[in-house]
């Protein structure tokens, strides 16, 4: 009983000391830390025709989601210890839903991060036991903000609702095996109720219904039009499939039936080389002006090309500073042209903004 009383007295004394002296100390420490960190200043990249690329910020963990911490929360941290933080370990792909939530796959953690900056919320989806994550790879969202995650090692597609609850697993076979050999890129056509997924080892694209029934497949190994050499990322934009044909060093553009339309990049042997050259193409995205952004993991840069395959500009370079990358992977562009780039080896996501002349005029309206 004496021991319990002693603990209570010590705890009460600590709380009194904190209430009496900590506010000034904590706020002073916070101001000191805040003042010692210089704001990141990166020159805007001025482009042709009045266009501009603006660096906005980076984020690395859930600490950036809940930036503002109240005094009593800090007191609790001192007494009970700070909360566990969830850092990005080896992020690979991301998607942004209609509410602005950023969904990031992390095969290094075998999980999926959900960053909700507007509501200052964070969630980590980690699956163990039955139907576990092994290597969550690419992610996409549908019109209802359900999100779909390919698992390249498990050979399956995990489907989650807007609350992050697992709804179904596509490709799960008896014995825990997956139907796909190595599913990677994924896209959803919510209107037609179709799912498109690249199977990298089969050199194919599968077309599924929303329950996972295979309706069609197209593609085969090779270097010709509509043939693949390790297809990876996949994007569906304006009824066109943009496919990263990784070891053919190109992006192929196909219609929804798999018919070849055009390509960007490519080796000299293909006879269809555009002015853009890519050595390790990874993530792809399309902005509001229909320009294609291709992450080149070898050059640590993002190339921007038009629909004719002409290189417009590029940004990046090897390093750990703003607008520098080390092994960049996924890229996603929102309807208002915010560009999210996975900077994998630096364990972060960088956010930039592309400003077209139309957008700049709208911002300047009174």
CSV table of C-alpha atoms in Angstrom, one decimal:
chain,number,residue,atom,x,y,z
A,1,UNK,CA,0.0,0.0,0.0
A,2,UNK,CA,2.9,2.3,0.9
A,3,UNK,CA,4.5,1.6,-2.5
A,4,UNK,CA,1.2,2.4,-4.4
A,5,UNK,CA,0.9,5.7,-2.4
A,6,UNK,CA,4.5,6.6,-3.3
A,7,UNK,CA,3.8,6.0,-7.0
A,8,UNK,CA,0.7,8.2,-6.8
A,9,UNK,CA,2.6,11.0,-5.1
A,10,UNK,CA,5.4,10.8,-7.7
A,11,UNK,CA,2.9,10.8,-10.6
A,12,UNK,CA,1.0,13.7,-9.0
A,13,UNK,CA,4.2,15.7,-8.5
A,14,UNK,CA,5.2,15.1,-12.1
A,15,UNK,CA,1.8,16.3,-13.4
A,16,UNK,CA,2.0,19.4,-11.2
A,17,UNK,CA,5.5,20.1,-12.5
A,18,UNK,CA,4.4,19.7,-16.0
A,19,UNK,CA,1.4,22.0,-15.6
A,20,UNK,CA,3.4,24.6,-13.8
A,21,UNK,CA,6.5,24.7,-16.0
A,22,UNK,CA,6.0,22.6,-19.1
A,23,UNK,CA,3.8,24.9,-21.2
A,24,UNK,CA,6.5,27.5,-21.5
A,25,UNK,CA,9.3,24.9,-22.0
A,26,UNK,CA,7.3,22.9,-24.6
A,27,UNK,CA,6.2,25.9,-26.6
A,28,UNK,CA,9.7,27.3,-26.4
A,29,UNK,CA,11.2,24.0,-27.6
A,30,UNK,CA,8.6,23.8,-30.3
A,31,UNK,CA,9.4,27.3,-31.5
A,32,UNK,CA,13.1,26.7,-31.4
A,33,UNK,CA,12.8,23.5,-33.4
A,34,UNK,CA,10.4,25.1,-35.9
A,35,UNK,CA,12.6,28.2,-36.3
A,36,UNK,CA,15.7,26.1,-36.8
A,37,UNK,CA,14.2,24.3,-39.8
A,38,UNK,CA,14.5,26.5,-42.8
A,39,UNK,CA,11.6,26.3,-45.2
A,40,UNK,CA,12.3,24.4,-48.3
A,41,UNK,CA,12.7,26.7,-51.3
A,42,UNK,CA,12.9,25.1,-54.7
A,43,UNK,CA,12.9,27.3,-57.9
A,44,UNK,CA,9.9,26.7,-60.1
A,45,UNK,CA,10.6,25.0,-63.4
A,46,UNK,CA,9.4,27.4,-66.0
A,47,UNK,CA,8.1,25.6,-69.1
A,48,UNK,CA,7.1,26.6,-72.6
A,49,UNK,CA,3.8,28.3,-73.3
A,50,UNK,CA,3.6,29.8,-69.7
A,51,UNK,CA,3.5,26.4,-68.1
A,52,UNK,CA,5.2,25.8,-64.8
A,53,UNK,CA,6.2,22.9,-62.4
A,54,UNK,CA,6.1,23.8,-58.7
A,55,UNK,CA,7.5,21.7,-55.9
A,56,UNK,CA,5.2,21.5,-52.9
A,57,UNK,CA,6.3,19.1,-50.2
A,58,UNK,CA,7.4,15.6,-49.2
A,59,UNK,CA,6.0,13.1,-46.7
A,60,UNK,CA,7.6,10.0,-45.2
A,61,UNK,CA,5.4,8.8,-42.4
A,62,UNK,CA,2.1,9.3,-40.4
A,63,UNK,CA,3.8,12.1,-38.4
A,64,UNK,CA,3.1,14.5,-41.3
A,65,UNK,CA,-0.6,13.6,-41.2
A,66,UNK,CA,-1.3,14.7,-37.6
A,67,UNK,CA,1.1,17.7,-37.4
A,68,UNK,CA,-0.7,19.6,-34.8
A,69,UNK,CA,-0.5,18.0,-31.4
A,70,UNK,CA,-2.2,19.5,-28.4
A,71,UNK,CA,-0.5,20.3,-25.1
A,72,UNK,CA,-2.1,17.5,-23.1
A,73,UNK,CA,-1.2,15.0,-25.8
A,74,UNK,CA,2.4,16.1,-25.5
A,75,UNK,CA,2.1,15.6,-21.7
A,76,UNK,CA,0.8,12.1,-22.2
A,77,UNK,CA,3.7,11.4,-24.6
A,78,UNK,CA,6.1,12.4,-21.8
A,79,UNK,CA,4.5,10.2,-19.3
A,80,UNK,CA,3.5,7.1,-21.4
A,81,UNK,CA,6.0,7.6,-24.2
A,82,UNK,CA,5.5,8.9,-27.8
A,83,UNK,CA,3.1,7.0,-30.1
A,84,UNK,CA,4.5,4.5,-32.6
A,85,UNK,CA,5.2,6.1,-36.0
A,86,UNK,CA,4.7,4.3,-39.3
A,87,UNK,CA,7.5,5.2,-41.7
A,88,UNK,CA,7.6,4.4,-45.4
A,89,UNK,CA,10.0,1.5,-45.8
A,90,UNK,CA,10.1,0.6,-49.5
A,91,UNK,CA,7.2,2.3,-51.1
A,92,UNK,CA,6.4,1.4,-54.7
A,93,UNK,CA,3.0,2.5,-56.0
A,94,UNK,CA,0.3,5.0,-55.0
A,95,UNK,CA,-3.2,6.2,-55.9
A,96,UNK,CA,-5.2,9.2,-54.7
A,97,UNK,CA,-9.0,8.8,-54.3
A,98,UNK,CA,-11.7,11.3,-54.8
A,99,UNK,CA,-11.5,12.6,-51.2
A,100,UNK,CA,-7.7,13.2,-51.5
A,101,UNK,CA,-6.6,10.2,-49.5
A,102,UNK,CA,-3.2,8.9,-50.6
A,103,UNK,CA,-2.9,5.1,-50.8
A,104,UNK,CA,0.7,3.8,-50.9
A,105,UNK,CA,1.8,0.2,-51.3
A,106,UNK,CA,4.9,-0.7,-49.3
A,107,UNK,CA,6.3,-4.2,-50.2
A,108,UNK,CA,9.2,-3.5,-47.7
A,109,UNK,CA,6.6,-3.4,-44.9
A,110,UNK,CA,4.2,-5.9,-46.6
A,111,UNK,CA,1.5,-3.4,-46.0
A,112,UNK,CA,-0.5,-0.5,-47.4
A,113,UNK,CA,-0.5,3.1,-46.0
A,114,UNK,CA,-3.5,5.4,-46.2
A,115,UNK,CA,-2.7,9.0,-45.6
A,116,UNK,CA,-5.7,11.3,-45.1
A,117,UNK,CA,-4.3,14.7,-44.8
A,118,UNK,CA,-7.6,16.6,-44.9
A,119,UNK,CA,-8.9,14.8,-41.8
A,120,UNK,CA,-5.6,14.2,-40.2
A,121,UNK,CA,-6.0,10.5,-40.1
A,122,UNK,CA,-3.7,7.6,-41.0
A,123,UNK,CA,-4.3,3.9,-41.4
A,124,UNK,CA,-1.9,1.0,-42.0
A,125,UNK,CA,-3.3,-2.2,-43.6
A,126,UNK,CA,-1.2,-5.2,-42.7
A,127,UNK,CA,-2.5,-8.6,-43.5
A,128,UNK,CA,-1.2,-11.7,-41.7
A,129,UNK,CA,-2.7,-15.2,-41.2
A,130,UNK,CA,-5.2,-16.2,-43.9
A,131,UNK,CA,-4.8,-14.4,-47.2
A,132,UNK,CA,-1.7,-12.4,-46.1
A,133,UNK,CA,0.1,-9.8,-48.0
A,134,UNK,CA,3.5,-11.0,-49.4
A,135,UNK,CA,4.5,-8.2,-51.7
A,136,UNK,CA,1.8,-5.6,-52.3
A,137,UNK,CA,2.8,-4.0,-55.6
A,138,UNK,CA,0.4,-1.7,-57.5
A,139,UNK,CA,-2.8,0.1,-56.5
A,140,UNK,CA,-5.7,1.7,-58.2
A,141,UNK,CA,-9.1,3.1,-57.2
A,142,UNK,CA,-12.5,2.8,-58.8
A,143,UNK,CA,-15.3,5.4,-59.0
A,144,UNK,CA,-16.6,4.5,-55.5
A,145,UNK,CA,-13.1,4.8,-53.9
A,146,UNK,CA,-12.7,1.1,-53.5
A,147,UNK,CA,-9.1,0.3,-54.0
A,148,UNK,CA,-7.4,-2.7,-55.6
A,149,UNK,CA,-3.9,-4.0,-54.7
A,150,UNK,CA,-1.9,-6.5,-56.7
A,151,UNK,CA,0.4,-8.8,-54.8
A,152,UNK,CA,3.2,-9.9,-57.1
A,153,UNK,CA,4.4,-12.7,-54.9
A,154,UNK,CA,1.0,-14.0,-53.7
A,155,UNK,CA,-0.3,-13.9,-57.3
A,156,UNK,CA,-3.6,-12.3,-56.2
A,157,UNK,CA,-5.5,-9.0,-56.2
A,158,UNK,CA,-6.9,-7.7,-52.9
A,159,UNK,CA,-10.0,-5.5,-53.1
A,160,UNK,CA,-10.8,-3.1,-50.2
A,161,UNK,CA,-13.7,-0.8,-49.7
A,162,UNK,CA,-13.5,2.9,-48.9
A,163,UNK,CA,-13.0,2.1,-45.1
A,164,UNK,CA,-10.1,-0.2,-45.8
A,165,UNK,CA,-12.0,-3.4,-45.1
A,166,UNK,CA,-11.1,-6.4,-47.3
A,167,UNK,CA,-14.1,-7.3,-49.5
A,168,UNK,CA,-12.7,-10.1,-51.7
A,169,UNK,CA,-9.5,-11.6,-53.0
A,170,UNK,CA,-9.3,-12.2,-56.8
A,171,UNK,CA,-7.2,-15.1,-58.0
A,172,UNK,CA,-7.1,-17.0,-54.8
A,173,UNK,CA,-6.9,-20.8,-55.4
A,174,UNK,CA,-7.0,-23.8,-53.2
A,175,UNK,CA,-3.9,-24.4,-51.1
A,176,UNK,CA,-3.3,-20.6,-50.8
A,177,UNK,CA,-1.8,-20.2,-54.3
A,178,UNK,CA,-2.7,-17.4,-56.6
A,179,UNK,CA,-3.9,-17.7,-60.2
A,180,UNK,CA,-1.6,-15.0,-61.6
A,181,UNK,CA,2.1,-15.7,-61.9
A,182,UNK,CA,3.2,-12.1,-61.2
A,183,UNK,CA,0.4,-9.5,-61.2
A,184,UNK,CA,1.7,-6.0,-61.3
A,185,UNK,CA,-0.1,-3.2,-63.0
A,186,UNK,CA,-3.8,-2.8,-62.5
A,187,UNK,CA,-6.6,-0.5,-63.8
A,188,UNK,CA,-10.3,-0.4,-63.3
A,189,UNK,CA,-13.0,0.7,-65.8
A,190,UNK,CA,-15.9,1.5,-63.4
A,191,UNK,CA,-18.4,2.2,-66.3
A,192,UNK,CA,-17.8,-1.0,-68.2
A,193,UNK,CA,-17.2,-3.0,-64.9
A,194,UNK,CA,-13.8,-4.3,-66.0
A,195,UNK,CA,-10.5,-4.9,-64.4
A,196,UNK,CA,-7.2,-4.9,-66.4
A,197,UNK,CA,-4.1,-6.5,-64.9
A,198,UNK,CA,-0.7,-7.2,-66.3
A,199,UNK,CA,0.8,-10.6,-65.6
A,200,UNK,CA,4.5,-9.8,-65.9
A,201,UNK,CA,5.8,-13.4,-66.2
A,202,UNK,CA,3.1,-14.5,-68.6
A,203,UNK,CA,3.7,-11.5,-70.8
A,204,UNK,CA,-0.1,-10.9,-70.9
A,205,UNK,CA,-2.8,-8.5,-69.9
A,206,UNK,CA,-5.9,-10.1,-68.4
A,207,UNK,CA,-9.4,-8.6,-68.6
A,208,UNK,CA,-11.6,-9.5,-65.7
A,209,UNK,CA,-15.1,-8.7,-64.5
A,210,UNK,CA,-15.5,-7.1,-61.1
A,211,UNK,CA,-15.7,-10.5,-59.4
A,212,UNK,CA,-12.5,-11.7,-61.0
A,213,UNK,CA,-13.8,-13.9,-63.8
A,214,UNK,CA,-11.3,-13.9,-66.7
A,215,UNK,CA,-13.1,-12.6,-69.8
A,216,UNK,CA,-10.2,-12.1,-72.1
A,217,UNK,CA,-6.4,-11.9,-72.3
A,218,UNK,CA,-4.1,-10.5,-74.9
A,219,UNK,CA,-0.3,-10.2,-75.5
A,220,UNK,CA,2.6,-12.5,-75.8
A,221,UNK,CA,6.4,-12.3,-75.5
A,222,UNK,CA,8.2,-10.4,-78.2
A,223,UNK,CA,9.3,-7.0,-79.5
A,224,UNK,CA,6.6,-6.3,-82.0
A,225,UNK,CA,3.5,-4.2,-81.7
A,226,UNK,CA,1.2,-5.6,-79.0
A,227,UNK,CA,4.0,-7.9,-77.8
A,228,UNK,CA,5.7,-7.6,-74.4
A,229,UNK,CA,8.9,-8.2,-72.6
A,230,UNK,CA,8.0,-8.0,-68.9
A,231,UNK,CA,5.0,-5.6,-68.9
A,232,UNK,CA,4.6,-3.9,-65.5
A,233,UNK,CA,2.6,-0.7,-64.8
A,234,UNK,CA,-0.8,-0.1,-66.4
A,235,UNK,CA,-2.9,3.0,-66.7
A,236,UNK,CA,-6.4,3.4,-68.3
A,237,UNK,CA,-7.0,6.9,-69.6
A,238,UNK,CA,-9.7,8.0,-72.1
A,239,UNK,CA,-10.4,4.4,-73.2
A,240,UNK,CA,-6.7,3.8,-73.8
A,241,UNK,CA,-4.4,1.4,-72.0
A,242,UNK,CA,-0.9,2.7,-71.4
A,243,UNK,CA,1.4,-0.3,-70.7
A,244,UNK,CA,4.9,-0.1,-69.4
A,245,UNK,CA,6.8,-2.7,-71.6
A,246,UNK,CA,9.8,-2.6,-69.3
A,247,UNK,CA,12.4,-4.7,-71.0
A,248,UNK,CA,11.4,-3.4,-74.4
A,249,UNK,CA,12.2,0.1,-73.0
A,250,UNK,CA,8.9,1.6,-74.1
A,251,UNK,CA,5.3,2.4,-73.2
A,252,UNK,CA,2.7,0.9,-75.5
A,253,UNK,CA,-0.7,2.5,-76.1
A,254,UNK,CA,-3.5,0.0,-76.8
A,255,UNK,CA,-7.2,0.1,-77.2
A,256,UNK,CA,-9.4,-1.8,-74.7
A,257,UNK,CA,-9.4,-4.9,-76.9
A,258,UNK,CA,-5.6,-5.0,-76.9
A,259,UNK,CA,-5.1,-3.6,-80.4
A,260,UNK,CA,-1.8,-1.7,-80.8
A,261,UNK,CA,-2.2,2.1,-81.4
A,262,UNK,CA,1.2,3.6,-80.8
A,263,UNK,CA,4.3,3.5,-78.6
A,264,UNK,CA,6.6,5.9,-76.8
A,265,UNK,CA,10.3,5.0,-76.5
A,266,UNK,CA,11.6,1.6,-77.6
A,267,UNK,CA,14.9,0.1,-78.7
A,268,UNK,CA,16.4,0.8,-82.2
A,269,UNK,CA,15.6,-2.8,-83.2
A,270,UNK,CA,11.8,-2.1,-82.9
A,271,UNK,CA,12.0,0.5,-85.8
A,272,UNK,CA,9.5,2.7,-83.9
A,273,UNK,CA,11.7,4.8,-81.7
A,274,UNK,CA,10.2,8.1,-80.5
A,275,UNK,CA,12.4,11.1,-79.4
A,276,UNK,CA,12.0,9.9,-75.8
A,277,UNK,CA,14.5,7.3,-74.6
A,278,UNK,CA,13.8,5.3,-71.4
A,279,UNK,CA,16.1,2.8,-69.8
A,280,UNK,CA,14.2,1.5,-66.8
A,281,UNK,CA,10.6,2.7,-67.2
A,282,UNK,CA,8.4,2.2,-64.2
A,283,UNK,CA,5.4,4.3,-63.1
A,284,UNK,CA,3.3,6.2,-65.6
A,285,UNK,CA,0.6,8.9,-65.4
A,286,UNK,CA,-1.2,11.4,-67.6
A,287,UNK,CA,-1.9,15.1,-66.9
A,288,UNK,CA,-4.8,17.3,-67.8
A,289,UNK,CA,-3.2,18.1,-71.2
A,290,UNK,CA,-2.8,14.4,-72.0
A,291,UNK,CA,1.0,14.5,-71.6
A,292,UNK,CA,2.5,11.2,-70.4
A,293,UNK,CA,4.8,11.1,-67.3
A,294,UNK,CA,7.2,8.2,-67.3
A,295,UNK,CA,9.4,7.4,-64.3
A,296,UNK,CA,12.8,6.3,-65.3
A,297,UNK,CA,14.3,4.4,-62.4
A,298,UNK,CA,17.8,4.2,-63.9
A,299,UNK,CA,18.1,8.0,-64.5
A,300,UNK,CA,16.3,9.0,-61.3
A,301,UNK,CA,14.0,11.3,-63.3
A,302,UNK,CA,10.5,11.7,-64.7
A,303,UNK,CA,10.2,12.2,-68.4
A,304,UNK,CA,7.2,14.1,-69.8
A,305,UNK,CA,6.3,13.4,-73.4
A,306,UNK,CA,3.3,14.3,-75.6
A,307,UNK,CA,1.0,11.8,-77.4
A,308,UNK,CA,3.3,11.8,-80.4
A,309,UNK,CA,6.2,10.6,-78.3
A,310,UNK,CA,8.1,13.9,-78.3
A,311,UNK,CA,10.1,14.6,-75.1
A,312,UNK,CA,8.8,17.9,-73.7
A,313,UNK,CA,11.0,18.1,-70.6
A,314,UNK,CA,12.1,16.1,-67.6
A,315,UNK,CA,12.7,16.7,-63.9
A,316,UNK,CA,14.6,15.0,-61.2
A,317,UNK,CA,18.2,13.8,-60.8
A,318,UNK,CA,20.1,11.6,-58.3
A,319,UNK,CA,20.0,12.8,-54.8
A,320,UNK,CA,18.0,13.2,-51.6
A,321,UNK,CA,17.0,16.9,-51.9
A,322,UNK,CA,13.7,18.3,-53.2
A,323,UNK,CA,13.0,17.2,-56.8
A,324,UNK,CA,15.8,14.7,-56.6
A,325,UNK,CA,15.2,10.9,-56.5
A,326,UNK,CA,16.8,7.6,-55.7
A,327,UNK,CA,15.1,4.7,-57.5
A,328,UNK,CA,11.8,6.5,-58.1
A,329,UNK,CA,8.9,4.1,-58.8
A,330,UNK,CA,5.2,5.0,-59.0
A,331,UNK,CA,3.6,8.3,-60.1
A,332,UNK,CA,0.0,9.5,-59.8
A,333,UNK,CA,-1.5,12.8,-61.1
A,334,UNK,CA,-4.8,14.1,-59.7
A,335,UNK,CA,-7.4,15.9,-61.9
A,336,UNK,CA,-6.1,19.2,-60.7
A,337,UNK,CA,-2.5,18.2,-61.8
A,338,UNK,CA,-0.9,17.5,-58.4
A,339,UNK,CA,1.9,15.1,-59.1
A,340,UNK,CA,2.8,12.4,-56.5
A,341,UNK,CA,6.1,10.6,-57.1
A,342,UNK,CA,7.3,7.6,-55.1
A,343,UNK,CA,10.9,8.2,-54.2
A,344,UNK,CA,11.5,4.6,-53.1
A,345,UNK,CA,15.1,4.5,-51.9
A,346,UNK,CA,14.7,7.9,-50.1
A,347,UNK,CA,11.6,6.3,-48.4
A,348,UNK,CA,9.3,9.2,-49.2
A,349,UNK,CA,6.6,10.7,-51.6
A,350,UNK,CA,7.3,14.0,-53.3
A,351,UNK,CA,4.4,16.2,-54.3
A,352,UNK,CA,4.6,18.7,-57.1
A,353,UNK,CA,2.1,20.7,-59.1
A,354,UNK,CA,1.8,21.3,-62.8
A,355,UNK,CA,0.3,24.6,-63.8
A,356,UNK,CA,-1.1,24.9,-67.3
A,357,UNK,CA,-2.0,28.3,-68.8
A,358,UNK,CA,-5.7,27.5,-68.3
A,359,UNK,CA,-5.2,26.7,-64.6
A,360,UNK,CA,-3.1,29.8,-64.0
A,361,UNK,CA,-5.8,32.0,-65.6
A,362,UNK,CA,-8.5,30.4,-63.4
A,363,UNK,CA,-6.4,31.1,-60.3
A,364,UNK,CA,-6.0,34.7,-61.2
A,365,UNK,CA,-9.7,35.4,-61.7
A,366,UNK,CA,-11.1,37.9,-59.1
